[in-house]
Coordinates of C-alpha atoms and ligand atoms in Angstrom, one line a residue:
X1 CA -23.1 -13.1 8.6
X2 CA -20.4 -14.0 6.1
X3 CA -17.0 -12.4 6.8
X4 CA -16.1 -9.7 4.3
X5 CA -13.3 -10.7 2.0
X6 CA -11.5 -8.2 -0.2
X7 CA -11.1 -9.7 -3.6
X8 CA -7.9 -9.3 -5.5
X9 CA -6.2 -10.3 -8.7
X10 CA -2.4 -10.4 -9.0
X11 CA -0.9 -9.9 -12.4
X12 CA 2.7 -11.1 -12.2
X13 CA 2.2 -13.4 -9.2
X14 CA 5.4 -15.4 -9.6
X15 CA 7.7 -12.4 -9.4
X16 CA 9.3 -10.6 -6.5
X17 CA 6.3 -8.3 -5.9
X18 CA 3.8 -11.0 -6.8
X19 CA 5.1 -13.5 -4.3
X20 CA 5.4 -10.9 -1.5
X21 CA 1.8 -9.9 -2.3
X22 CA 0.8 -13.5 -1.7
X23 CA 2.8 -13.4 1.6
X24 CA 0.7 -10.5 2.7
X25 CA -2.5 -12.5 1.7
X26 CA -1.3 -15.5 3.6
X27 CA -0.7 -13.4 6.8
X28 CA -4.1 -11.7 6.7
X29 CA -7.3 -13.7 6.7
X30 CA -9.5 -11.3 4.9
X31 CA -8.1 -11.1 1.4
X32 CA -9.3 -13.5 -1.3
X33 CA -7.3 -14.1 -4.5
X34 CA -9.6 -14.5 -7.4
X35 CA -7.1 -14.5 -10.2
X36 CA -3.3 -15.1 -10.7
X37 CA -1.3 -14.2 -13.8
X38 CA 2.3 -14.8 -14.9
X39 CA 4.5 -15.0 -18.0
X40 CA 5.7 -18.6 -18.1
X41 CA 6.7 -19.9 -14.6
X42 CA 3.9 -22.5 -14.4
X43 CA 5.6 -24.6 -11.7
X44 CA 5.3 -21.8 -9.2
X45 CA 1.9 -20.8 -10.6
X46 CA 0.6 -24.3 -10.0
X47 CA 1.7 -24.2 -6.4
X48 CA 0.1 -20.8 -6.0
X49 CA -3.2 -22.0 -7.5
X50 CA -3.3 -25.0 -5.2
X51 CA -2.7 -22.8 -2.2
X52 CA -4.9 -19.8 -3.0
X53 CA -7.6 -21.5 -5.2
X54 CA -8.3 -18.6 -7.6
X55 CA -11.1 -19.0 -10.2
X56 CA -8.9 -17.8 -13.0
X57 CA -5.3 -18.2 -14.0
X58 CA -3.7 -16.3 -16.9
X59 CA -0.4 -17.4 -18.5
X60 CA 1.0 -15.2 -21.3
X61 CA 2.7 -18.0 -23.2
X62 CA 0.1 -20.2 -24.9
X63 CA 2.1 -23.5 -24.8
X64 CA 2.7 -23.0 -21.1
X65 CA -0.9 -22.3 -20.5
X66 CA -1.8 -25.5 -22.2
X67 CA 0.6 -27.4 -19.9
X68 CA -0.8 -25.7 -16.8
X69 CA -4.3 -26.6 -17.8
X70 CA -3.3 -30.3 -17.8
X71 CA -1.6 -29.9 -14.4
X72 CA -4.6 -28.4 -12.6
X73 CA -7.3 -30.5 -14.2
X74 CA -8.4 -31.6 -10.8
X75 CA -9.2 -28.1 -9.7
X76 CA -12.0 -25.7 -10.5
X77 CA -9.9 -23.0 -12.2
X78 CA -10.0 -21.6 -15.7
X79 CA -6.7 -21.2 -17.4
X80 CA -6.5 -18.5 -20.1
X81 CA -3.5 -17.3 -22.2
X82 CA -2.0 -14.5 -24.3
X83 CA -2.9 -10.8 -24.0
X84 CA -6.5 -11.8 -24.2
X85 CA -6.0 -13.8 -21.1
X86 CA -4.3 -11.0 -19.2
X87 CA -7.2 -8.7 -20.2
X88 CA -9.7 -11.3 -18.9
X89 CA -7.9 -11.4 -15.6
X90 CA -7.9 -7.6 -15.4
X91 CA -11.6 -7.2 -15.8
X92 CA -12.8 -10.3 -13.8
X93 CA -16.1 -9.2 -12.4
X94 CA -15.4 -10.6 -8.9
X95 CA -12.3 -8.6 -8.1
X96 CA -12.1 -5.1 -6.5
X97 CA -8.3 -4.6 -6.7
X98 CA -5.8 -5.5 -9.4
X99 CA -2.2 -5.7 -8.2
X100 CA 0.0 -4.9 -11.2
X101 CA 3.1 -6.8 -10.3
X102 CA 4.0 -7.5 -14.0
X103 CA 7.3 -6.1 -15.3
X104 CA 7.5 -3.8 -18.3
X105 CA 5.1 -1.7 -20.3
X106 CA 3.2 -4.8 -21.4
X107 CA 1.1 -4.0 -18.4
X108 CA -0.5 -1.0 -20.1
X109 CA -3.5 -2.7 -21.7
X110 CA -4.5 -4.8 -18.7
X111 CA -4.1 -1.8 -16.4
X112 CA -6.3 0.4 -18.7
X113 CA -8.9 -2.4 -19.0
X114 CA -9.0 -2.9 -15.2
X115 CA -9.6 0.9 -14.6
X116 CA -12.3 0.9 -17.3
X117 CA -13.9 -2.0 -15.4
X118 CA -13.8 0.1 -12.2
X119 CA -11.0 -1.8 -10.4
X120 CA -8.7 0.0 -8.0
X121 CA -5.1 -0.5 -8.9
X122 CA -2.3 -1.4 -6.5
X123 CA 0.4 -0.3 -8.8
X124 CA 3.9 -1.7 -8.8
X125 CA 4.3 -1.7 -12.6
X126 CA 5.9 1.7 -13.0
X127 CA 6.7 1.3 -16.7
X128 CA 3.0 1.6 -17.5
X129 CA 2.5 4.9 -15.7
X130 CA 5.8 6.3 -17.2
X131 CA 4.6 5.6 -20.7
X132 CA 0.8 6.1 -20.4
X133 CA 0.3 8.3 -17.3
X134 CA -1.5 10.9 -19.4
X135 CA -4.1 8.3 -20.3
X136 CA -4.3 6.4 -17.0
X137 CA -4.6 9.2 -14.5
X138 CA -7.5 11.0 -16.1
X139 CA -9.2 7.7 -16.8
X140 CA -8.9 6.7 -13.2
X141 CA -10.4 10.0 -12.1
X142 CA -13.3 9.6 -14.6
X143 CA -14.0 6.1 -13.4
X144 CA -13.6 7.0 -9.7
X145 CA -10.9 4.3 -9.1
X146 CA -7.9 4.6 -6.8
X147 CA -4.3 4.2 -8.1
X148 CA -2.5 3.0 -4.9
X149 CA 1.3 3.1 -5.2
X150 CA 3.3 0.0 -4.3
X151 CA 6.7 1.3 -5.3
X152 CA 8.4 2.0 -1.9
X153 CA 9.3 5.7 -2.7
X154 CA 5.8 6.5 -3.9
X155 CA 4.1 4.6 -1.1
X156 CA 6.3 6.7 1.3
X157 CA 5.2 9.9 -0.3
X158 CA 1.6 8.7 -0.3
X159 CA 1.9 8.0 3.5
X160 CA 3.5 11.4 4.1
X161 CA 0.6 13.0 2.4
X162 CA -2.0 11.3 4.4
X163 CA -3.9 13.9 6.4
X164 CA -2.1 16.7 4.6
X165 CA -3.3 19.2 2.0
X166 CA -1.9 17.9 -1.3
X167 CA -1.9 21.5 -2.7
X168 CA 0.6 22.5 0.0
X169 CA 3.4 20.4 -1.5
X170 CA 6.6 22.4 -2.1
X171 CA 8.6 19.5 -3.4
X172 CA 9.0 15.7 -3.3
X173 CA 12.3 14.3 -2.1
X174 CA 12.7 10.8 -3.7
X175 CA 15.4 8.8 -2.0
X176 CA 17.8 6.5 -3.9
X177 CA 20.3 4.0 -2.6
X178 CA 22.7 4.8 -5.5
X179 CA 22.8 1.1 -6.4
X180 CA 25.8 -1.3 -6.3
X181 CA 28.1 1.0 -8.2
X182 CA 27.7 4.2 -6.2
X183 CA 31.0 6.0 -5.9
X184 CA 32.4 4.6 -9.1
X185 CA 33.3 6.7 -12.1
X186 CA 32.5 5.9 -15.8
X187 CA 35.8 4.1 -16.7
X188 CA 35.2 1.7 -13.8
X189 CA 31.7 0.9 -15.2
X190 CA 32.8 -0.1 -18.7
X191 CA 33.5 -3.7 -17.8
X192 CA 31.1 -4.5 -14.9
X193 CA 29.4 -7.9 -15.3
X194 CA 25.8 -8.9 -15.1
X195 CA 26.5 -10.6 -11.8
X196 CA 28.1 -7.4 -10.4
X197 CA 25.1 -5.4 -11.5
X198 CA 22.6 -7.8 -10.0
X199 CA 24.1 -7.4 -6.5
X200 CA 21.8 -4.7 -5.1
X201 CA 23.0 -3.4 -1.6
X202 CA 19.6 -3.3 0.1
X203 CA 16.7 -4.9 -1.9
X204 CA 16.1 -8.3 -3.4
X205 CA 14.0 -7.7 -6.6
X206 CA 13.5 -9.0 -10.1
X207 CA 16.4 -8.8 -12.5
X208 CA 15.1 -6.0 -14.7
X209 CA 14.5 -3.5 -11.9
X210 CA 17.8 -4.5 -10.2
X211 CA 19.7 -3.5 -13.4
X212 CA 17.6 -0.4 -13.6
X213 CA 18.8 0.4 -10.0
X214 CA 22.4 0.0 -11.0
X215 CA 22.0 2.4 -14.0
X216 CA 19.8 4.8 -12.1
X217 CA 17.2 4.4 -14.8
X218 CA 14.9 3.1 -12.0
X219 CA 15.2 6.5 -10.3
X220 CA 14.5 8.2 -13.5
X221 CA 11.4 6.1 -14.0
X222 CA 10.4 6.9 -10.4
X223 CA 10.6 10.6 -11.0
X224 CA 8.3 10.3 -14.0
X225 CA 6.0 7.9 -12.0
X226 CA 5.8 10.5 -9.1
X227 CA 4.9 13.3 -11.5
X228 CA 1.8 11.4 -12.6
X229 CA 0.8 10.0 -9.2
X230 CA 1.1 13.3 -7.3
X231 CA 0.6 15.9 -10.1
X232 CA 3.8 17.9 -9.4
X233 CA 6.1 19.6 -11.8
X234 CA 9.3 17.9 -12.7
X235 CA 11.3 20.9 -11.2
X236 CA 9.7 20.1 -7.8
X237 CA 11.1 16.6 -7.6
X238 CA 14.5 16.1 -6.1
X239 CA 16.5 12.9 -5.9
X240 CA 18.4 12.4 -2.7
X241 CA 20.9 9.6 -2.3
X242 CA 20.5 7.8 1.0
X243 CA 22.6 4.7 0.7
X244 CA 21.0 2.5 3.4
X245 CA 17.4 2.8 2.2
X246 CA 16.1 3.7 5.7
X247 CA 14.2 6.8 4.5
X248 CA 11.9 5.7 1.7
X249 CA 11.1 9.2 0.5
X250 CA 10.0 12.6 1.9
X251 CA 7.6 15.5 1.2
X252 CA 8.6 19.1 1.8
X253 CA 5.6 21.4 2.3
X254 CA 5.2 25.1 1.6
X255 CA 5.8 26.0 5.3
X256 CA 9.2 24.2 5.2
X257 CA 8.0 21.2 7.1
X258 CA 9.5 17.9 5.8
X259 CA 7.6 14.6 6.4
X260 CA 9.5 11.4 5.9
X261 CA 8.6 7.7 6.0
X262 CA 11.2 5.4 7.5
X263 CA 11.4 1.7 7.9
X264 CA 13.5 -1.4 7.2
X265 CA 13.6 -2.2 3.5
X266 CA 10.6 -4.6 3.1
X267 CA 8.2 -4.3 0.2
X268 CA 5.5 -6.1 2.1
X269 CA 4.8 -2.8 3.9
X270 CA 3.9 -0.8 0.8
X271 CA 2.0 -3.8 -0.7
X272 CA 0.0 -4.2 2.5
X273 CA -0.6 -0.4 2.8
X274 CA -2.0 -0.3 -0.7
X275 CA -4.2 -3.3 -0.2
X276 CA -5.8 -2.0 3.0
X277 CA -5.5 1.8 2.5
X278 CA -6.4 3.8 4.5
X279 CA -6.1 1.1 7.3
X280 CA -2.8 0.1 8.8
X281 CA -2.3 -3.5 9.8
X282 CA 0.2 -5.4 11.8
X283 CA 3.2 -6.6 9.7
X284 CA 5.7 -9.1 11.1
X285 CA 9.3 -8.3 10.5
X286 CA 12.3 -6.4 11.7
X287 CA 11.9 -2.9 13.1
X288 CA 14.3 0.0 12.9
X289 CA 16.7 0.2 15.9
X290 CA 17.9 3.8 16.3
X291 CA 20.5 2.7 18.9
X292 CA 22.4 0.6 16.3
X293 CA 21.5 2.7 13.3
X294 CA 23.2 5.8 14.7
X295 CA 23.3 7.9 11.5
X296 CA 21.5 8.4 8.2
X297 CA 23.8 9.9 5.5
X298 CA 22.9 11.8 2.3
X299 CA 24.7 12.5 -1.0
X300 CA 23.8 14.1 -4.3
X301 CA 23.3 11.7 -7.2
X302 CA 26.2 11.5 -9.6
X303 CA 24.4 12.5 -12.8
X304 CA 27.6 12.5 -14.9
X305 CA 28.4 8.9 -14.3
X306 CA 24.9 7.5 -13.9
X307 CA 23.2 8.8 -17.0
X308 CA 20.0 6.9 -16.5
X309 CA 18.7 9.7 -14.3
X310 CA 19.5 12.7 -16.6
X311 CA 18.3 10.8 -19.7
X312 CA 15.0 10.1 -18.0
X313 CA 14.6 13.8 -17.0
X314 CA 15.3 14.8 -20.6
X315 CA 12.7 12.3 -21.8
X316 CA 10.2 13.6 -19.3
X317 CA 10.8 17.2 -20.3
X318 CA 10.3 16.3 -24.0
X319 CA 7.1 14.5 -23.1
X320 CA 4.7 13.0 -25.7
X321 CA 6.1 9.6 -26.9
X322 CA 9.6 10.3 -25.6
X323 CA 9.2 8.7 -22.1
X324 CA 7.9 5.6 -24.0
X325 CA 11.0 5.5 -26.2
X326 CA 13.2 6.0 -23.1
X327 CA 11.5 3.1 -21.4
X328 CA 11.1 0.7 -24.3
X329 CA 14.7 1.2 -25.4
X330 CA 15.8 0.5 -21.8
X331 CA 13.6 -2.6 -21.5
X332 CA 15.2 -4.0 -24.7
X333 CA 18.7 -2.9 -23.7
X334 CA 18.4 -4.5 -20.3
X335 CA 17.3 -7.7 -21.9
X336 CA 20.4 -7.7 -24.1
X337 CA 22.6 -6.8 -21.2
X338 CA 21.2 -9.7 -19.2
X339 CA 22.0 -12.0 -22.1
X340 CA 25.5 -10.6 -22.1
X341 CA 25.2 -9.3 -25.6
X342 CA 26.1 -5.7 -24.7
X343 CA 28.1 -3.9 -22.0
X344 CA 26.7 -1.9 -19.1
X345 CA 27.5 1.5 -20.6
X346 CA 25.8 0.5 -23.9
X347 CA 22.5 0.8 -22.0
X348 CA 23.1 4.6 -21.9
X349 CA 24.3 4.7 -25.4
X350 CA 21.3 2.8 -26.7
X351 CA 18.8 4.9 -24.8
X352 CA 20.4 8.1 -26.1
X353 CA 20.5 6.7 -29.7
X354 CA 16.9 5.5 -29.7
X355 CA 15.7 8.9 -28.3
X356 CA 17.8 10.9 -30.8
X357 CA 16.4 8.8 -33.7
X358 CA 12.8 9.2 -32.6
X359 CA 10.3 11.7 -34.0
X360 CA 8.2 12.7 -31.1
X361 CA 4.4 12.6 -31.2
X362 CA 2.5 14.8 -28.7
X363 CA -0.2 13.5 -26.4
X364 CA -0.1 9.9 -27.9
X365 CA -3.0 7.5 -28.0
X366 CA -2.5 4.0 -26.8
X367 CA -1.8 2.9 -30.4
X368 CA 0.8 5.6 -30.8
X369 CA 2.5 4.6 -27.6
X370 CA 2.6 0.9 -28.7
X371 CA 4.0 2.0 -32.1
X372 CA 6.7 4.1 -30.5
X373 CA 7.5 1.1 -28.3
X374 CA 7.9 -1.1 -31.4
X375 CA 10.2 1.5 -33.1
X376 CA 12.4 1.8 -30.0
X377 CA 12.7 -1.9 -29.6
X378 CA 13.5 -2.4 -33.3
X379 CA 16.2 0.4 -33.0
X380 CA 17.8 -1.4 -30.1
X381 CA 17.6 -4.9 -31.6
X382 CA 19.2 -3.8 -34.9
X383 CA 21.8 -1.5 -33.4
X384 CA 25.4 -2.8 -33.3
X385 CA 27.3 -1.8 -30.1
Ligands
NAD401 P1 9.9 -10.0 -11.5 O1 10.7 -10.1 -12.7 O2 10.4 -10.6 -10.2 O3 8.5 -10.5 -11.7 C1 7.7 -10.1 -12.9 C2 6.4 -10.9 -13.0 O4 5.8 -10.5 -14.2 C3 6.5 -12.4 -13.0 O5 5.5 -13.0 -12.3 C4 6.4 -12.7 -14.5 O6 5.9 -14.0 -14.7 C5 5.4 -11.7 -14.9 N1 5.4 -11.4 -16.3 C6 6.5 -11.0 -17.1 N2 6.1 -11.0 -18.4 C7 4.8 -11.3 -18.4 C8 3.9 -11.4 -19.5 N3 4.2 -11.2 -20.7 N4 2.6 -11.8 -19.1 C9 2.3 -12.0 -17.9 N5 3.1 -11.9 -16.8 C10 4.4 -11.6 -17.1 O7 9.7 -8.4 -11.3 P2 9.5 -7.6 -9.9 O8 10.8 -7.2 -9.3 O9 8.4 -8.2 -9.1 O10 8.9 -6.2 -10.5 C11 7.5 -6.1 -11.0 C12 7.2 -4.7 -11.2 O11 7.2 -4.0 -10.0 C13 8.2 -3.9 -12.1 O12 7.5 -2.9 -12.8 C14 9.1 -3.2 -11.1 O13 9.7 -2.0 -11.6 C15 8.1 -2.9 -10.0 N6 8.7 -2.8 -8.7 C16 9.4 -3.8 -8.1 C17 10.0 -3.7 -6.8 C18 10.6 -4.9 -6.2 O14 11.0 -4.8 -5.0 N7 10.8 -6.0 -6.8 C19 9.9 -2.5 -6.2 C20 9.3 -1.4 -6.8 C21 8.7 -1.6 -8.0
MG402 MG1 11.3 2.1 -5.9

């Protein structure tokens, strides 16, 4: 009998989550990569194609796709491009799971297409759920597909809930490292550099999420993500700073019991858990050593200094298109910060400005979400800081 292979597609295979997903595939013998997709890094994509032999590769940038097509002419792989290409990858008949390891809300359309085609989603791409959670969660339910969280906090909560009655949740306790600037006040943040902001204390990740961790926008996005994934009220989500990232998040139940998931900071664990859920598999790597660890400390988040979190909560309370504006403005602002066009605190000013300028639409359709995104990006790109 032929060995069962679980078939997956990885959208964003050349990034931090994408390459670690392929590490998990390499270490396990029963996953088959049917499709790989990336933005423009065709050098790495070519290596990945040669190693994993997918039937389809999607490259967003047309000219890069053409170049890749030449490079892999000797192989039996179809190279597609643009949004059409990402959508083709998302709905590929052979796959069972789509890993959304792409960065930014550009992941919305492929994610929706994959759910419509009945694929389970291993979801790292939090921006998509933040902006379109009201469309995605009901659609997933209707189509009977699983949304399996890959973000470490949400995977932790998902693990804590296994075997429990989800209705008995009292609150979710989302942990945060506090980022590289924890303990600093506003005046000390005005002149931090891109390099300073990219120095995350515990995790090595893509540039955009690393900046989001420094502003605490990431934690704000995660609060919104948790709300959609676990169906809890905003008031029932608390952010707890735990600087060493040992506790990945916790659930408090109505009887007062608190369940936590702990471990060394390694994204391969939540990736592997999502791919094999509900099974657990061996994962090589360091283990926690409680003799040397000695203590785990907690703080409250500094909401006055790190406005990313309160701005996100404000956007979530407003609802409608406001989380999209929060997110799209942030994506555009982080891109400008990384190009050294604006300062660190301008990210907060820009998010606030774009949100104030926006006329909210309730219960937006996909088209209205994409329109609100365009407006927020235009606002940021034309604003003088
Ligand atoms: P990254 O920048 O390292 O990788 C992004 C990937 O997306 C790359 O493969 C890139 O080619 C691809 N991509 C970008 N634009 C594209 C486009 N237009 N078309 C096709 N592909 C495109 O980012 P990352 O750190 O791996 O993060 C990916 C997602 O996972 C983000 O939403 C992030 O918030 C989330 N996440 C990441 C981590 C982490 O540890 N890195 C943890 C939790 C959640
Ligand atoms: Mg996270």
